[in-house]
Amino acid sequence: MEVAKGLAGVVVDSTAVADVQASGVLSYRGHSIASLVEMPFERVVALLLEQPVEVGPAELNPAETAWLLAIPRATHPMRVLQSSIVLLEATAAEDWQRGVELAAKLPAVLATHLHGQSISVTPSDCYGQRVLGALRNVPAAEIPMDHARAFNTAQILQLEHSFNAGTFAARVVASTLADISAAIAAGFGALSGPLHGGADEAALKLVDSLAGERDIQQYLDHVLANDLRVPGMGHRE
C-alpha cells in the first residue's frame, strides 16, 4: 500500500475560496492576488467569508488583561496566541462571527504581551495602522502609510492558502464540533512550526545574522554546497 507523507497528494475536500497553483498563481473567490492587495484588508476578509465583517479595534476586558499580563514576557508570541485564544471572550451567535471577534482582539493581545502593560488599539480606517500602532504603542495615525500598506499586503497574501497544515489542523478539531477557539488554537500550533509559519521567523533571523555582502555570499555557498533550504524561500504555493 502506498502511503502519502504529510498532506502531499491527499485530497480531503474541495474549495471555492482560494485557487493556489504551483506556478505562482493565487486568487480568492476568482479575484487575482494582484487586485486583492489593492483592497482594504476588511474588504478581502468579507470577500473570503462572503459576509460583511467589522475587524475594527477590540479591547481586552480586565480579566483578559490580567491573565495575559501574568504570562512571562519571555514566552514566544505564538505560544501566547495559542494559549490565550481559548480564554478570550466572544459572544456572537455564529462560529464564524465569534472567530472574527477573537481575531479582532489579537492585536491587543500581542501588544499587551510585548509591552507588559495594557495597550489599547487606537481607531483608524486602515487595518495596518491600527495593528502596527498597537505593536509600537503609538497612535495609529503616527504609522506611516507605506508601512501600513506593506503590512496589509502581507496579511492579505497570507489570509488564505487553501488546505495548508494550519487549516488542516483547525478543520480536524472543528470536525469534532469543538468550539471555534479550540480550532483556532490547533491552527496556531501547526502554524508555529518551522516548516509552516515559523519559516517567516527563521527568515527574519537569517537576515539579521547577515551583516554584509560577504556574509550573504558565504551563506549561499554553504547552502548550495550542502543542499540546504533557505528559510522563507521555496514555498510550494
mmCIF file of C-alpha atoms in Angstrom:
data_model
loop_
_atom_site.group_PDB
_atom_site.id
_atom_site.type_symbol
_atom_site.label_atom_id
_atom_site.label_comp_id
_atom_site.label_asym_id
_atom_site.label_seq_id
_atom_site.Cartn_x
_atom_site.Cartn_y
_atom_site.Cartn_z
ATOM 1 C CA MET A 1 0.000 0.000 0.000
ATOM 2 C CA GLU A 2 1.280 3.436 -0.916
ATOM 3 C CA VAL A 3 1.263 5.879 1.980
ATOM 4 C CA ALA A 4 1.222 9.634 1.322
ATOM 5 C CA LYS A 5 3.614 11.546 3.544
ATOM 6 C CA GLY A 6 2.286 14.711 5.132
ATOM 7 C CA LEU A 7 -0.523 16.195 3.063
ATOM 8 C CA ALA A 8 1.150 15.698 -0.321
ATOM 9 C CA GLY A 9 -1.365 14.192 -2.731
ATOM 10 C CA VAL A 10 -4.066 13.904 -0.052
ATOM 11 C CA VAL A 11 -7.483 15.220 -1.167
ATOM 12 C CA VAL A 12 -9.716 15.931 1.827
ATOM 13 C CA ASP A 13 -12.233 18.411 0.475
ATOM 14 C CA SER A 14 -12.855 20.850 -2.351
ATOM 15 C CA THR A 15 -12.998 24.631 -2.057
ATOM 16 C CA ALA A 16 -14.321 27.604 -3.972
ATOM 17 C CA VAL A 17 -12.437 30.046 -1.743
ATOM 18 C CA ALA A 18 -8.850 30.008 -2.999
ATOM 19 C CA ASP A 19 -7.034 28.796 -6.066
ATOM 20 C CA VAL A 20 -3.374 28.143 -5.364
ATOM 21 C CA GLN A 21 -1.172 26.951 -8.223
ATOM 22 C CA ALA A 22 2.461 25.870 -8.086
ATOM 23 C CA SER A 23 3.198 28.251 -10.962
ATOM 24 C CA GLY A 24 2.676 31.160 -8.572
ATOM 25 C CA VAL A 25 -0.954 31.983 -9.366
ATOM 26 C CA LEU A 26 -3.085 32.858 -6.339
ATOM 27 C CA SER A 27 -6.692 34.023 -6.328
ATOM 28 C CA TYR A 28 -9.527 34.362 -3.803
ATOM 29 C CA ARG A 29 -13.109 33.936 -4.998
ATOM 30 C CA GLY A 30 -11.890 34.396 -8.570
ATOM 31 C CA HIS A 31 -10.048 37.668 -7.841
ATOM 32 C CA SER A 32 -6.305 37.671 -8.571
ATOM 33 C CA ILE A 33 -3.981 38.415 -5.682
ATOM 34 C CA ALA A 34 -2.633 41.414 -7.633
ATOM 35 C CA SER A 35 -6.044 43.080 -7.404
ATOM 36 C CA LEU A 36 -6.756 41.907 -3.858
ATOM 37 C CA VAL A 37 -3.674 43.566 -2.351
ATOM 38 C CA GLU A 38 -5.010 46.912 -3.575
ATOM 39 C CA MET A 39 -8.174 46.461 -1.494
ATOM 40 C CA PRO A 40 -8.675 47.316 2.202
ATOM 41 C CA PHE A 41 -7.965 44.318 4.431
ATOM 42 C CA GLU A 42 -11.530 44.157 5.782
ATOM 43 C CA ARG A 43 -12.951 44.015 2.248
ATOM 44 C CA VAL A 44 -10.828 40.969 1.436
ATOM 45 C CA VAL A 45 -11.922 39.273 4.665
ATOM 46 C CA ALA A 46 -15.555 39.928 3.750
ATOM 47 C CA LEU A 47 -14.903 38.513 0.273
ATOM 48 C CA LEU A 48 -13.497 35.286 1.718
ATOM 49 C CA LEU A 49 -16.302 34.860 4.249
ATOM 50 C CA GLU A 50 -18.988 36.136 1.879
ATOM 51 C CA GLN A 51 -20.250 38.095 4.867
ATOM 52 C CA PRO A 52 -19.926 41.758 5.903
ATOM 53 C CA VAL A 53 -17.398 41.949 8.713
ATOM 54 C CA GLU A 54 -16.086 44.525 11.151
ATOM 55 C CA VAL A 55 -12.451 43.983 12.102
ATOM 56 C CA GLY A 56 -12.271 47.288 13.966
ATOM 57 C CA PRO A 57 -10.350 47.697 17.228
ATOM 58 C CA ALA A 58 -11.439 45.362 20.013
ATOM 59 C CA GLU A 59 -10.331 45.943 23.580
ATOM 60 C CA LEU A 60 -9.460 43.313 26.151
ATOM 61 C CA ASN A 61 -11.605 43.217 29.257
ATOM 62 C CA PRO A 62 -9.948 43.499 32.712
ATOM 63 C CA ALA A 63 -9.943 39.735 33.292
ATOM 64 C CA GLU A 64 -8.341 39.052 29.907
ATOM 65 C CA THR A 65 -5.719 41.725 30.522
ATOM 66 C CA ALA A 66 -4.923 40.345 33.992
ATOM 67 C CA TRP A 67 -4.206 36.776 32.929
ATOM 68 C CA LEU A 68 -2.373 37.936 29.824
ATOM 69 C CA LEU A 69 -0.016 40.084 31.921
ATOM 70 C CA ALA A 70 0.644 37.031 34.113
ATOM 71 C CA ILE A 71 2.254 35.205 31.159
ATOM 72 C CA PRO A 72 6.063 35.578 31.363
ATOM 73 C CA ARG A 73 7.339 38.229 28.947
ATOM 74 C CA ALA A 74 9.908 35.764 27.524
ATOM 75 C CA THR A 75 7.127 33.482 26.233
ATOM 76 C CA HIS A 76 7.174 33.169 22.456
ATOM 77 C CA PRO A 77 4.331 35.165 20.810
ATOM 78 C CA MET A 78 2.977 32.063 19.059
ATOM 79 C CA ARG A 79 2.634 30.321 22.420
ATOM 80 C CA VAL A 80 0.870 33.412 23.742
ATOM 81 C CA LEU A 81 -1.575 33.303 20.837
ATOM 82 C CA GLN A 82 -2.224 29.579 21.142
ATOM 83 C CA SER A 83 -2.798 29.687 24.894
ATOM 84 C CA SER A 84 -4.755 32.930 25.030
ATOM 85 C CA ILE A 85 -7.189 32.320 22.157
ATOM 86 C CA VAL A 86 -9.150 29.747 24.178
ATOM 87 C CA LEU A 87 -9.580 32.189 27.087
ATOM 88 C CA LEU A 88 -10.709 35.246 25.145
ATOM 89 C CA GLU A 89 -14.394 36.078 25.334
ATOM 90 C CA ALA A 90 -16.557 36.104 22.195
ATOM 91 C CA THR A 91 -20.326 36.415 22.410
ATOM 92 C CA ALA A 92 -21.618 36.217 18.825
ATOM 93 C CA ALA A 93 -24.128 33.526 17.922
ATOM 94 C CA GLU A 94 -22.361 32.037 14.898
ATOM 95 C CA ASP A 95 -18.964 30.323 14.957
ATOM 96 C CA TRP A 96 -17.616 32.467 12.109
ATOM 97 C CA GLN A 97 -18.764 35.638 13.918
ATOM 98 C CA ARG A 98 -17.029 34.545 17.125
ATOM 99 C CA GLY A 99 -13.925 33.825 15.086
ATOM 100 C CA VAL A 100 -13.948 37.398 13.775
ATOM 101 C CA GLU A 101 -14.441 38.718 17.329
ATOM 102 C CA LEU A 102 -11.454 36.703 18.533
ATOM 103 C CA ALA A 103 -9.301 37.807 15.602
ATOM 104 C CA ALA A 104 -10.125 41.440 16.328
ATOM 105 C CA LYS A 105 -8.689 41.052 19.844
ATOM 106 C CA LEU A 106 -5.361 39.572 18.754
ATOM 107 C CA PRO A 107 -3.556 42.904 18.094
ATOM 108 C CA ALA A 108 -4.311 43.951 21.684
ATOM 109 C CA VAL A 109 -3.179 40.519 22.927
ATOM 110 C CA LEU A 110 0.183 40.732 21.165
ATOM 111 C CA ALA A 111 0.761 44.381 22.058
ATOM 112 C CA THR A 112 -0.098 43.852 25.734
ATOM 113 C CA HIS A 113 2.266 40.875 25.939
ATOM 114 C CA LEU A 114 5.019 42.722 24.061
ATOM 115 C CA HIS A 115 4.947 45.822 26.250
ATOM 116 C CA GLY A 116 3.980 44.228 29.564
ATOM 117 C CA GLN A 117 1.080 46.626 30.077
ATOM 118 C CA SER A 118 -2.461 47.129 28.881
ATOM 119 C CA ILE A 119 -2.344 48.510 25.328
ATOM 120 C CA SER A 120 -5.332 49.981 23.511
ATOM 121 C CA VAL A 121 -5.764 49.693 19.758
ATOM 122 C CA THR A 122 -6.489 53.229 18.545
ATOM 123 C CA PRO A 123 -9.095 53.724 15.798
ATOM 124 C CA SER A 124 -8.125 54.161 12.162
ATOM 125 C CA ASP A 125 -9.717 53.387 8.820
ATOM 126 C CA CYS A 126 -6.557 51.414 7.954
ATOM 127 C CA TYR A 127 -6.119 47.966 9.484
ATOM 128 C CA GLY A 128 -2.326 48.108 9.168
ATOM 129 C CA GLN A 129 -2.160 51.415 11.046
ATOM 130 C CA ARG A 130 -4.276 50.016 13.883
ATOM 131 C CA VAL A 131 -2.203 46.870 14.323
ATOM 132 C CA LEU A 132 1.239 48.453 13.915
ATOM 133 C CA GLY A 133 0.199 51.331 16.178
ATOM 134 C CA ALA A 134 -0.677 48.847 18.917
ATOM 135 C CA LEU A 135 2.536 46.851 18.461
ATOM 136 C CA ARG A 136 4.643 50.042 18.558
ATOM 137 C CA ASN A 137 2.480 51.548 21.325
ATOM 138 C CA VAL A 138 1.817 54.755 19.393
ATOM 139 C CA PRO A 139 -1.412 56.251 17.993
ATOM 140 C CA ALA A 140 -2.449 54.614 14.736
ATOM 141 C CA ALA A 141 -2.190 57.953 12.923
ATOM 142 C CA GLU A 142 1.574 58.003 13.582
ATOM 143 C CA ILE A 143 2.175 54.865 11.486
ATOM 144 C CA PRO A 144 3.437 55.842 8.003
ATOM 145 C CA MET A 145 1.045 54.743 5.293
ATOM 146 C CA ASP A 146 3.771 52.877 3.375
ATOM 147 C CA HIS A 147 4.391 50.743 6.490
ATOM 148 C CA ALA A 148 0.662 50.150 6.881
ATOM 149 C CA ARG A 149 0.233 49.212 3.218
ATOM 150 C CA ALA A 150 3.129 46.754 3.411
ATOM 151 C CA PHE A 151 1.553 45.161 6.486
ATOM 152 C CA ASN A 152 -1.875 44.983 4.832
ATOM 153 C CA THR A 153 -0.336 43.366 1.751
ATOM 154 C CA ALA A 154 1.434 40.721 3.842
ATOM 155 C CA GLN A 155 -1.765 39.964 5.741
ATOM 156 C CA ILE A 156 -3.803 39.614 2.543
ATOM 157 C CA LEU A 157 -1.186 37.373 0.925
ATOM 158 C CA GLN A 158 -1.274 35.035 3.932
ATOM 159 C CA LEU A 159 -5.004 35.230 4.601
ATOM 160 C CA GLU A 160 -5.884 32.112 2.615
ATOM 161 C CA HIS A 161 -3.729 29.354 1.132
ATOM 162 C CA SER A 162 -6.206 26.524 0.731
ATOM 163 C CA PHE A 163 -5.513 23.300 2.662
ATOM 164 C CA ASN A 164 -2.209 24.097 4.358
ATOM 165 C CA ALA A 165 -1.179 22.414 7.614
ATOM 166 C CA GLY A 166 -2.695 25.106 9.838
ATOM 167 C CA THR A 167 -6.036 24.945 8.045
ATOM 168 C CA PHE A 168 -5.983 21.146 8.126
ATOM 169 C CA ALA A 169 -5.277 21.069 11.882
ATOM 170 C CA ALA A 170 -8.036 23.592 12.581
ATOM 171 C CA ARG A 171 -10.567 21.679 10.495
ATOM 172 C CA VAL A 172 -9.744 18.376 12.192
ATOM 173 C CA VAL A 173 -10.574 19.964 15.555
ATOM 174 C CA ALA A 174 -13.632 21.775 14.172
ATOM 175 C CA SER A 175 -14.931 18.465 12.776
ATOM 176 C CA THR A 176 -15.422 17.255 16.366
ATOM 177 C CA LEU A 177 -17.778 20.232 16.946
ATOM 178 C CA ALA A 178 -15.252 21.739 19.325
ATOM 179 C CA ASP A 179 -15.533 25.479 19.980
ATOM 180 C CA ILE A 180 -14.097 27.804 17.324
ATOM 181 C CA SER A 181 -11.395 28.967 19.739
ATOM 182 C CA ALA A 182 -10.141 25.385 20.134
ATOM 183 C CA ALA A 183 -9.952 25.007 16.364
ATOM 184 C CA ILE A 184 -8.015 28.262 16.010
ATOM 185 C CA ALA A 185 -5.634 27.169 18.800
ATOM 186 C CA ALA A 186 -4.879 23.993 16.847
ATOM 187 C CA GLY A 187 -4.202 26.080 13.754
ATOM 188 C CA PHE A 188 -1.807 28.297 15.707
ATOM 189 C CA GLY A 189 0.020 25.204 16.959
ATOM 190 C CA ALA A 190 0.613 23.948 13.426
ATOM 191 C CA LEU A 191 1.483 27.433 12.173
ATOM 192 C CA SER A 192 4.248 27.838 14.754
ATOM 193 C CA GLY A 193 6.377 25.062 13.243
ATOM 194 C CA PRO A 194 9.490 25.921 11.183
ATOM 195 C CA LEU A 195 8.044 24.104 8.163
ATOM 196 C CA HIS A 196 4.959 26.340 8.260
ATOM 197 C CA GLY A 197 4.587 29.899 9.579
ATOM 198 C CA GLY A 198 7.756 29.535 11.623
ATOM 199 C CA ALA A 199 9.711 29.773 8.361
ATOM 200 C CA ASP A 200 8.952 33.516 8.332
ATOM 201 C CA GLU A 201 10.618 33.923 11.718
ATOM 202 C CA ALA A 202 13.600 31.863 10.582
ATOM 203 C CA ALA A 203 13.952 34.094 7.502
ATOM 204 C CA LEU A 204 13.993 37.249 9.645
ATOM 205 C CA LYS A 205 16.597 35.762 11.982
ATOM 206 C CA LEU A 206 18.715 34.825 8.962
ATOM 207 C CA VAL A 207 18.562 38.357 7.540
ATOM 208 C CA ASP A 208 19.548 39.824 10.920
ATOM 209 C CA SER A 209 22.549 37.479 11.100
ATOM 210 C CA LEU A 210 23.975 38.590 7.736
ATOM 211 C CA ALA A 211 25.952 41.788 8.206
ATOM 212 C CA GLY A 212 27.107 42.398 4.649
ATOM 213 C CA GLU A 213 27.567 41.155 1.123
ATOM 214 C CA ARG A 214 30.435 38.825 2.072
ATOM 215 C CA ASP A 215 28.272 37.123 4.716
ATOM 216 C CA ILE A 216 25.494 36.629 2.189
ATOM 217 C CA GLN A 217 27.835 35.027 -0.346
ATOM 218 C CA GLN A 218 29.363 32.726 2.260
ATOM 219 C CA TYR A 219 25.911 31.694 3.448
ATOM 220 C CA LEU A 220 24.684 30.956 -0.082
ATOM 221 C CA ASP A 221 27.832 28.992 -0.900
ATOM 222 C CA HIS A 222 27.258 26.915 2.254
ATOM 223 C CA VAL A 223 23.597 26.305 1.370
ATOM 224 C CA LEU A 224 24.359 25.255 -2.201
ATOM 225 C CA ALA A 225 27.297 23.031 -1.215
ATOM 226 C CA ASN A 226 25.206 21.175 1.376
ATOM 227 C CA ASP A 227 21.847 21.159 -0.429
ATOM 228 C CA LEU A 228 20.145 23.071 2.398
ATOM 229 C CA ARG A 229 16.936 25.079 2.402
ATOM 230 C CA VAL A 230 16.816 28.860 2.636
ATOM 231 C CA PRO A 231 14.152 29.844 5.209
ATOM 232 C CA GLY A 232 11.214 31.613 3.658
ATOM 233 C CA MET A 233 12.104 30.519 0.109
ATOM 234 C CA GLY A 234 10.843 27.635 -1.973
ATOM 235 C CA HIS A 235 7.259 27.594 -0.665
ATOM 236 C CA ARG A 236 5.325 25.058 -2.732
ATOM 237 C CA GLU A 237 2.491 27.517 -3.194
#
